[in-house]
């Protein structure tokens, strides 16, 4: 399961591994710094090759004279800590490096001769894997907890309560007439109502994030007139937002469905086959909000993804500055494949500059101009023989059945056989080949 982000581990998790023997020389109060990866570099200026978040490892080969500028560059590049390997170049960490790291607030670790850089890199990889596994386990447990809450007699309050308890958050469900549920906070800051009002009065795919007091806050619409506001002491991670999305879906279901419907969906017995996945791209920065009619919307960087139960107005969306692709309707178990379909459709929509929906079929995935050229080229020999075109179209629609084709056209079956024979000769095509018949079918559609 990809979480769509780069995991991190605190520096202290590496320092706390006795086998590495790491010694903290500076920054002992910064062991909570997030490490994304370990990187080895002996360049005098490694900054152009850094991405940020590194535990940079060096043995001091080619070490620059201006150590202060070296450390300052690392800090500017986003390096989280520096690990210095003792021997073979230096018998101890240079004092001027310790001073520079202290001056610029960069944690400095000493690696004993017995600890190769590879061991540190492996430890980072293991710690990242452990963090990823722990996060996946938390996501699974959180979803199960919220699901059980949705099946209680008062599902809305139960879901809000459990959501707040998952990560020491505070949650407020705000309705048009005030607070519907609140957990983890005694009084509600007026800024919460202002934030909810901003989300409520907007339209289309929307959410809001801000800071209220000492809390990082996000707000999402649940049902018309209702907004879920969640606050935390730290910024929300991708995993946090995924859990909130689960709560939003359950709250929306609990608000507008009876317990039986909720139960069916949660245990995989939902027989509704009208779910659609919508993928979209903002055509310009001036794109306006529009209503998709669902709270299950993810908008990031000018792109959106949503799950809807009714096909949205793609024309209205385009007028609002959004280009949409809408999958074919599916059941809940086929949503992943519908998402992939919508993603491919969006690529096509961007290429042709207009919306694409599952109702358009495969033809929508082909450039209209290219399709017309293909149809003209293939059917050119029949351009002056409309009766042959009609016969071919009917015969293909009847799956090659002579009697049904004859009945549809009101002619004798032998006439159908004769005409199809002429078509095969004129087009130089073997009509017993399923692929060639398929090409003809599309060519006929594109020639209309």
Coordinates of C-alpha atoms in Angstrom, one line a residue:
X1 CA 0.0 0.0 0.0
X2 CA 1.6 3.3 -1.1
X3 CA 0.8 6.2 1.2
X4 CA 1.9 8.7 -1.4
X5 CA 4.6 10.3 0.8
X6 CA 8.2 9.9 1.9
X7 CA 8.3 8.5 5.5
X8 CA 10.7 9.9 8.1
X9 CA 12.2 8.6 11.3
X10 CA 13.4 10.8 14.2
X11 CA 17.1 11.1 14.5
X12 CA 16.9 9.7 18.0
X13 CA 15.7 6.4 16.7
X14 CA 19.1 6.0 15.1
X15 CA 21.1 7.3 18.0
X16 CA 19.2 4.8 20.2
X17 CA 20.5 1.8 18.3
X18 CA 23.4 0.5 20.4
X19 CA 24.9 -1.5 17.5
X20 CA 25.8 1.7 15.7
X21 CA 27.6 3.4 18.6
X22 CA 26.7 6.9 17.4
X23 CA 27.8 9.7 19.7
X24 CA 25.9 13.0 19.8
X25 CA 28.4 15.9 19.8
X26 CA 26.0 18.7 19.1
X27 CA 22.2 19.1 19.0
X28 CA 21.3 16.6 21.8
X29 CA 18.1 18.6 22.2
X30 CA 17.2 18.1 18.5
X31 CA 16.9 14.3 18.3
X32 CA 13.3 14.6 17.1
X33 CA 14.5 15.9 13.7
X34 CA 12.9 13.9 10.9
X35 CA 15.4 11.8 8.8
X36 CA 14.3 10.8 5.3
X37 CA 17.4 9.0 4.2
X38 CA 21.2 8.7 4.8
X39 CA 23.5 10.0 2.1
X40 CA 27.3 9.7 1.8
X41 CA 29.3 12.6 0.2
X42 CA 32.9 13.5 0.3
X43 CA 32.4 16.6 -2.0
X44 CA 33.7 19.9 -0.8
X45 CA 30.3 21.3 -1.7
X46 CA 27.6 18.6 -1.8
X47 CA 24.7 21.1 -1.6
X48 CA 23.7 20.9 -5.4
X49 CA 23.2 17.1 -4.9
X50 CA 21.0 17.3 -1.8
X51 CA 17.3 17.1 -1.5
X52 CA 16.8 17.9 2.1
X53 CA 16.0 15.7 5.1
X54 CA 19.3 13.9 4.9
X55 CA 21.5 12.4 7.5
X56 CA 24.7 13.3 5.6
X57 CA 27.7 11.0 6.2
X58 CA 31.3 12.0 5.6
X59 CA 34.8 10.9 6.6
X60 CA 36.3 14.3 5.9
X61 CA 38.0 13.3 2.6
X62 CA 38.6 16.6 0.6
X63 CA 37.2 18.5 3.6
X64 CA 37.0 22.2 2.9
X65 CA 39.1 24.8 4.7
X66 CA 36.1 27.0 5.3
X67 CA 34.1 24.6 7.5
X68 CA 31.7 27.3 8.6
X69 CA 30.6 27.9 5.0
X70 CA 30.3 24.1 4.5
X71 CA 28.0 23.7 7.5
X72 CA 26.0 26.8 6.6
X73 CA 25.4 25.4 3.2
X74 CA 24.2 22.0 4.6
X75 CA 21.7 23.8 6.9
X76 CA 20.4 25.9 4.0
X77 CA 20.0 22.7 1.9
X78 CA 17.8 21.2 4.6
X79 CA 20.3 18.6 5.9
X80 CA 18.9 17.4 9.2
X81 CA 22.1 16.0 10.8
X82 CA 25.8 15.4 9.9
X83 CA 27.5 12.1 10.7
X84 CA 31.4 12.2 10.8
X85 CA 33.3 8.9 10.5
X86 CA 36.4 8.6 12.6
X87 CA 39.4 7.1 10.7
X88 CA 40.9 6.7 8.2
X89 CA 41.3 10.4 7.5
X90 CA 40.7 11.9 11.0
X91 CA 41.4 10.3 14.4
X92 CA 38.8 12.5 16.0
X93 CA 36.1 14.9 14.8
X94 CA 37.7 18.3 14.0
X95 CA 37.1 20.9 16.7
X96 CA 36.3 23.5 14.1
X97 CA 33.5 21.3 12.7
X98 CA 32.0 20.9 16.2
X99 CA 32.1 24.6 16.6
X100 CA 30.5 25.3 13.3
X101 CA 27.7 22.8 13.9
X102 CA 27.0 24.3 17.3
X103 CA 27.0 27.8 15.8
X104 CA 24.5 26.8 13.0
X105 CA 22.3 24.5 15.1
X106 CA 23.1 21.3 13.1
X107 CA 23.2 18.0 15.0
X108 CA 26.6 16.4 14.7
X109 CA 27.2 12.6 15.3
X110 CA 30.5 10.8 15.6
X111 CA 30.7 7.4 14.0
X112 CA 33.2 5.0 15.6
X113 CA 35.7 3.2 13.3
X114 CA 33.7 0.0 13.8
X115 CA 30.6 1.5 12.2
X116 CA 30.7 1.6 8.4
X117 CA 28.5 4.1 6.6
X118 CA 26.6 1.2 5.0
X119 CA 25.4 0.1 8.5
X120 CA 24.0 3.5 9.1
X121 CA 22.2 3.5 5.7
X122 CA 20.8 0.1 6.5
X123 CA 19.6 1.3 9.9
X124 CA 17.8 4.2 8.3
X125 CA 16.1 1.9 5.8
X126 CA 15.1 -0.5 8.5
X127 CA 13.7 2.3 10.7
X128 CA 11.8 3.7 7.8
X129 CA 10.3 0.3 7.0
X130 CA 9.3 0.0 10.7
X131 CA 7.7 3.4 10.7
X132 CA 5.8 2.6 7.5
X133 CA 4.6 -0.7 9.0
X134 CA 3.5 1.1 12.2
X135 CA 1.7 3.7 10.1
X136 CA -0.1 1.0 8.1
X137 CA -1.1 -0.8 11.2
X138 CA -2.4 2.5 12.7
X139 CA -4.4 3.2 9.5
X140 CA -6.0 -0.2 9.6
X141 CA -6.8 0.0 13.3
X142 CA -8.2 3.5 12.9
X143 CA -10.5 2.5 10.0
X144 CA -11.8 -0.4 12.1
X145 CA -12.4 1.8 15.1
X146 CA -14.3 4.4 13.0
X147 CA -16.3 1.6 11.3
X148 CA -17.4 0.2 14.6
X149 CA -18.4 3.7 15.8
X150 CA -20.5 4.2 12.7
X151 CA -22.6 1.2 13.7
X152 CA -23.5 2.5 17.1
X153 CA -27.0 3.9 17.9
X154 CA -25.7 7.5 17.6
X155 CA -23.1 7.1 14.8
X156 CA -22.4 10.8 14.1
X157 CA -21.3 11.6 17.7
X158 CA -19.6 8.2 18.0
X159 CA -17.5 8.7 14.8
X160 CA -16.5 12.3 15.9
X161 CA -15.6 11.0 19.3
X162 CA -13.4 8.2 18.1
X163 CA -11.7 10.4 15.5
X164 CA -10.7 12.8 18.2
X165 CA -9.3 9.9 20.3
X166 CA -7.2 8.4 17.5
X167 CA -4.4 10.9 17.7
X168 CA -5.1 13.3 20.6
X169 CA -7.0 15.7 18.2
X170 CA -10.0 17.9 18.9
X171 CA -13.0 17.7 16.6
X172 CA -16.0 19.9 16.1
X173 CA -18.9 19.1 13.8
X174 CA -20.5 22.4 12.9
X175 CA -24.0 22.6 11.5
X176 CA -26.0 25.6 10.2
X177 CA -27.5 26.2 13.6
X178 CA -24.3 25.6 15.7
X179 CA -22.3 22.8 17.1
X180 CA -23.6 19.3 16.5
X181 CA -20.8 17.4 18.2
X182 CA -17.5 18.4 19.8
X183 CA -14.8 16.3 21.4
X184 CA -11.5 17.2 22.9
X185 CA -12.2 20.9 23.4
X186 CA -14.2 22.7 26.0
X187 CA -15.1 25.9 24.3
X188 CA -15.2 26.5 20.6
X189 CA -13.1 29.3 19.3
X190 CA -15.1 31.8 17.1
X191 CA -12.5 31.3 14.4
X192 CA -13.8 27.7 14.1
X193 CA -17.2 29.0 13.1
X194 CA -15.7 31.4 10.7
X195 CA -13.7 28.7 9.1
X196 CA -16.7 26.4 8.9
X197 CA -18.8 29.2 7.3
X198 CA -16.2 29.7 4.7
X199 CA -16.2 26.1 3.7
X200 CA -20.0 25.8 4.0
X201 CA -20.7 28.8 1.7
X202 CA -18.3 27.7 -1.0
X203 CA -19.1 25.2 -3.7
X204 CA -17.5 22.3 -5.3
X205 CA -14.3 20.5 -4.3
X206 CA -13.1 22.4 -1.3
X207 CA -11.5 22.2 2.1
X208 CA -9.6 24.6 4.3
X209 CA -6.5 24.5 6.5
X210 CA -5.2 27.2 8.9
X211 CA -3.9 27.7 12.4
X212 CA -6.1 28.6 15.2
X213 CA -4.3 29.5 18.4
X214 CA -1.6 26.8 18.8
X215 CA -3.6 24.2 16.7
X216 CA -3.1 23.2 13.1
X217 CA -6.7 23.0 11.8
X218 CA -8.4 21.4 8.7
X219 CA -12.1 21.7 7.8
X220 CA -14.1 19.6 5.3
X221 CA -17.8 19.6 4.3
X222 CA -19.7 16.6 5.3
X223 CA -23.3 17.2 4.2
X224 CA -24.9 20.4 2.9
X225 CA -24.7 22.8 5.8
X226 CA -22.3 20.7 7.9
X227 CA -18.6 21.0 8.3
X228 CA -16.1 18.8 10.2
X229 CA -13.3 20.8 11.8
X230 CA -10.3 18.9 13.2
X231 CA -7.4 20.4 15.2
X232 CA -4.0 19.0 16.2
X233 CA -0.8 20.1 17.9
X234 CA 1.3 19.2 14.8
X235 CA 0.7 19.5 11.1
X236 CA -1.5 16.8 9.6
X237 CA 0.4 14.0 7.7
X238 CA -0.9 12.2 4.6
X239 CA -1.9 9.3 6.9
X240 CA -3.8 11.6 9.2
X241 CA -5.8 13.1 6.3
X242 CA -6.5 9.5 5.0
X243 CA -8.1 8.7 8.4
X244 CA -10.1 11.9 8.4
X245 CA -11.3 11.0 4.9
X246 CA -12.6 7.7 6.2
X247 CA -14.4 9.6 9.0
X248 CA -15.9 12.0 6.5
X249 CA -17.3 9.1 4.4
X250 CA -18.8 7.4 7.4
X251 CA -20.3 10.7 8.6
X252 CA -21.8 11.3 5.2
X253 CA -23.3 7.9 5.1
X254 CA -24.6 8.1 8.6
X255 CA -26.2 11.4 7.9
X256 CA -28.2 10.3 4.8
X257 CA -28.5 6.5 5.1
X258 CA -30.1 4.2 7.5
X259 CA -28.1 1.7 9.6
X260 CA -28.8 -1.1 7.2
X261 CA -27.3 0.7 4.2
X262 CA -24.2 1.7 6.2
X263 CA -23.7 -1.8 7.4
X264 CA -23.9 -3.2 3.9
X265 CA -21.4 -0.8 2.5
X266 CA -18.9 -1.3 5.4
X267 CA -19.0 -5.1 5.2
X268 CA -18.8 -5.2 1.4
X269 CA -22.4 -6.1 0.7
X270 CA -23.3 -2.9 -1.0
X271 CA -25.0 -3.9 -4.3
X272 CA -25.2 -0.3 -5.6
X273 CA -23.4 -0.2 -9.0
X274 CA -23.6 3.5 -9.7
X275 CA -20.4 4.7 -8.1
X276 CA -18.2 6.8 -10.4
X277 CA -14.6 8.1 -9.9
X278 CA -14.0 11.6 -11.1
X279 CA -10.5 12.9 -12.0
X280 CA -10.0 16.5 -12.8
X281 CA -7.4 19.2 -13.6
X282 CA -7.7 22.9 -13.1
X283 CA -7.3 24.5 -16.5
X284 CA -6.2 27.8 -15.1
X285 CA -5.4 29.5 -11.8
X286 CA -8.7 31.4 -12.3
X287 CA -10.7 28.2 -12.0
X288 CA -13.8 28.6 -9.9
X289 CA -15.5 26.3 -7.4
X290 CA -18.3 24.0 -8.6
X291 CA -20.4 21.4 -6.9
X292 CA -19.7 17.7 -7.4
X293 CA -22.4 16.7 -4.9
X294 CA -20.1 14.7 -2.7
X295 CA -17.9 15.1 0.3
X296 CA -15.5 12.4 -1.0
X297 CA -13.2 14.8 -2.8
X298 CA -9.4 15.2 -2.7
X299 CA -8.0 18.3 -4.2
X300 CA -4.2 19.0 -4.4
X301 CA -2.1 21.1 -6.6
X302 CA -4.7 21.8 -9.2
X303 CA -5.9 18.2 -9.5
X304 CA -8.9 16.5 -8.0
X305 CA -10.2 13.0 -7.4
X306 CA -13.7 12.3 -6.1
X307 CA -16.2 9.4 -5.7
X308 CA -19.8 10.3 -6.8
X309 CA -23.0 8.5 -7.2
X310 CA -24.4 10.7 -10.0
X311 CA -22.4 11.9 -13.0
X312 CA -21.4 15.5 -12.6
X313 CA -22.1 18.3 -15.1
X314 CA -18.8 18.2 -17.0
X315 CA -19.8 21.2 -19.1
X316 CA -20.5 23.4 -16.0
X317 CA -17.2 22.2 -14.6
X318 CA -15.4 23.2 -17.8
X319 CA -17.0 26.6 -17.7
X320 CA -15.7 26.9 -14.1
X321 CA -12.2 26.2 -15.3
X322 CA -12.0 22.5 -14.5
X323 CA -11.5 19.7 -17.1
X324 CA -13.0 16.4 -15.8
X325 CA -12.9 12.7 -16.7
X326 CA -15.6 10.5 -15.3
X327 CA -15.4 6.7 -15.1
X328 CA -18.1 4.2 -16.0
X329 CA -20.5 3.3 -13.1
X330 CA -19.2 0.5 -10.9
X331 CA -19.9 -1.3 -7.6
X332 CA -17.9 -0.4 -4.5
X333 CA -15.5 -3.3 -5.0
X334 CA -14.5 -2.0 -8.5
X335 CA -13.6 1.5 -7.4
X336 CA -9.8 1.0 -7.8
X337 CA -10.2 -0.1 -11.4
X338 CA -12.6 2.8 -12.0
X339 CA -10.0 5.1 -10.6
X340 CA -7.4 3.8 -13.0
X341 CA -9.9 4.2 -15.9
X342 CA -10.6 7.8 -14.9
X343 CA -6.9 8.5 -14.7
X344 CA -6.4 7.3 -18.3
X345 CA -9.5 9.3 -19.4
X346 CA -8.1 12.4 -17.8
X347 CA -4.9 12.1 -19.9
X348 CA -7.1 11.9 -23.0
X349 CA -9.2 14.8 -21.9
X350 CA -6.1 17.0 -21.4
X351 CA -4.9 15.9 -24.9
X352 CA -8.1 16.8 -26.7
X353 CA -9.1 19.7 -24.5
X354 CA -12.6 18.5 -23.5
X355 CA -14.2 16.3 -20.9
X356 CA -14.3 12.6 -21.2
X357 CA -16.8 10.3 -19.5
X358 CA -17.4 6.6 -19.3
X359 CA -20.6 7.1 -21.3
X360 CA -18.5 8.1 -24.2
X361 CA -17.0 4.7 -24.4
X362 CA -13.7 3.7 -26.0
X363 CA -14.2 6.2 -28.8
X364 CA -13.7 9.1 -26.4
X365 CA -10.1 7.9 -25.8
X366 CA -9.2 8.5 -29.5
X367 CA -8.4 11.9 -31.1
X368 CA -11.4 12.9 -33.2
X369 CA -9.3 14.1 -36.1
X370 CA -7.2 10.9 -36.1
X371 CA -10.4 8.8 -35.9
X372 CA -11.9 10.6 -38.9
X373 CA -8.7 10.1 -41.0
X374 CA -8.7 6.4 -40.0
X375 CA -12.4 6.0 -41.0
X376 CA -12.0 7.8 -44.3
X377 CA -9.0 5.8 -45.3
X378 CA -10.5 2.4 -44.4
X379 CA -14.0 3.0 -45.9
X380 CA -12.9 5.0 -49.0
X381 CA -13.7 2.2 -51.4
X382 CA -17.3 2.2 -50.2
X383 CA -17.8 6.0 -50.4
X384 CA -20.1 5.8 -53.4
X385 CA -21.9 2.6 -52.2
X386 CA -24.2 3.6 -49.3
X387 CA -26.2 0.4 -49.5
X388 CA -23.0 -1.6 -48.8
X389 CA -22.2 0.7 -45.9
X390 CA -25.7 0.2 -44.4
X391 CA -25.5 -3.6 -44.9
X392 CA -22.0 -3.7 -43.3
X393 CA -23.1 -1.6 -40.3
X394 CA -26.2 -3.8 -39.8
X395 CA -24.3 -7.1 -40.3
X396 CA -21.7 -6.1 -37.7
X397 CA -24.4 -4.9 -35.3
X398 CA -26.0 -8.3 -35.6
X399 CA -22.7 -10.0 -34.9
X400 CA -22.5 -11.5 -38.4
X401 CA -25.9 -13.3 -38.2
X402 CA -27.2 -13.6 -41.8
X403 CA -30.9 -14.1 -40.9
X404 CA -31.1 -11.2 -38.4
X405 CA -29.3 -8.9 -40.8
X406 CA -31.7 -9.8 -43.6
X407 CA -34.6 -9.3 -41.3
X408 CA -33.3 -5.9 -40.2
X409 CA -32.8 -4.8 -43.8
X410 CA -35.9 -6.4 -45.2
X411 CA -33.9 -8.3 -47.9
X412 CA -33.1 -12.0 -48.6
X413 CA -30.3 -13.5 -46.7
X414 CA -28.5 -14.3 -50.0
X415 CA -28.6 -10.6 -50.8
X416 CA -26.8 -10.0 -47.5
X417 CA -24.2 -12.6 -48.3
X418 CA -23.6 -11.1 -51.7
X419 CA -23.2 -7.5 -50.4
X420 CA -20.9 -8.6 -47.6
X421 CA -18.8 -10.5 -50.2
X422 CA -18.6 -7.3 -52.2
X423 CA -17.5 -5.3 -49.1
X424 CA -14.8 -7.8 -48.4
X425 CA -13.4 -7.6 -51.9
X426 CA -13.6 -3.8 -52.1
X427 CA -11.9 -3.3 -48.8
X428 CA -9.5 -6.3 -49.3
X429 CA -10.4 -7.4 -45.8
X430 CA -10.9 -10.9 -44.3
X431 CA -14.2 -10.4 -42.4
X432 CA -13.7 -13.7 -40.5
X433 CA -10.9 -11.9 -38.6
X434 CA -12.4 -10.5 -35.4
X435 CA -9.9 -7.7 -35.2
X436 CA -10.7 -6.4 -38.7
X437 CA -14.4 -6.5 -37.9
X438 CA -13.7 -4.5 -34.8
X439 CA -11.7 -1.9 -36.8
X440 CA -14.6 -1.6 -39.3
X441 CA -17.1 -1.1 -36.5
X442 CA -15.1 1.8 -35.0
X443 CA -14.5 3.2 -38.5
X444 CA -18.2 3.2 -39.1
X445 CA -18.9 5.0 -35.8
X446 CA -16.2 7.6 -36.5
X447 CA -17.5 8.2 -40.0
X448 CA -20.9 9.4 -38.7

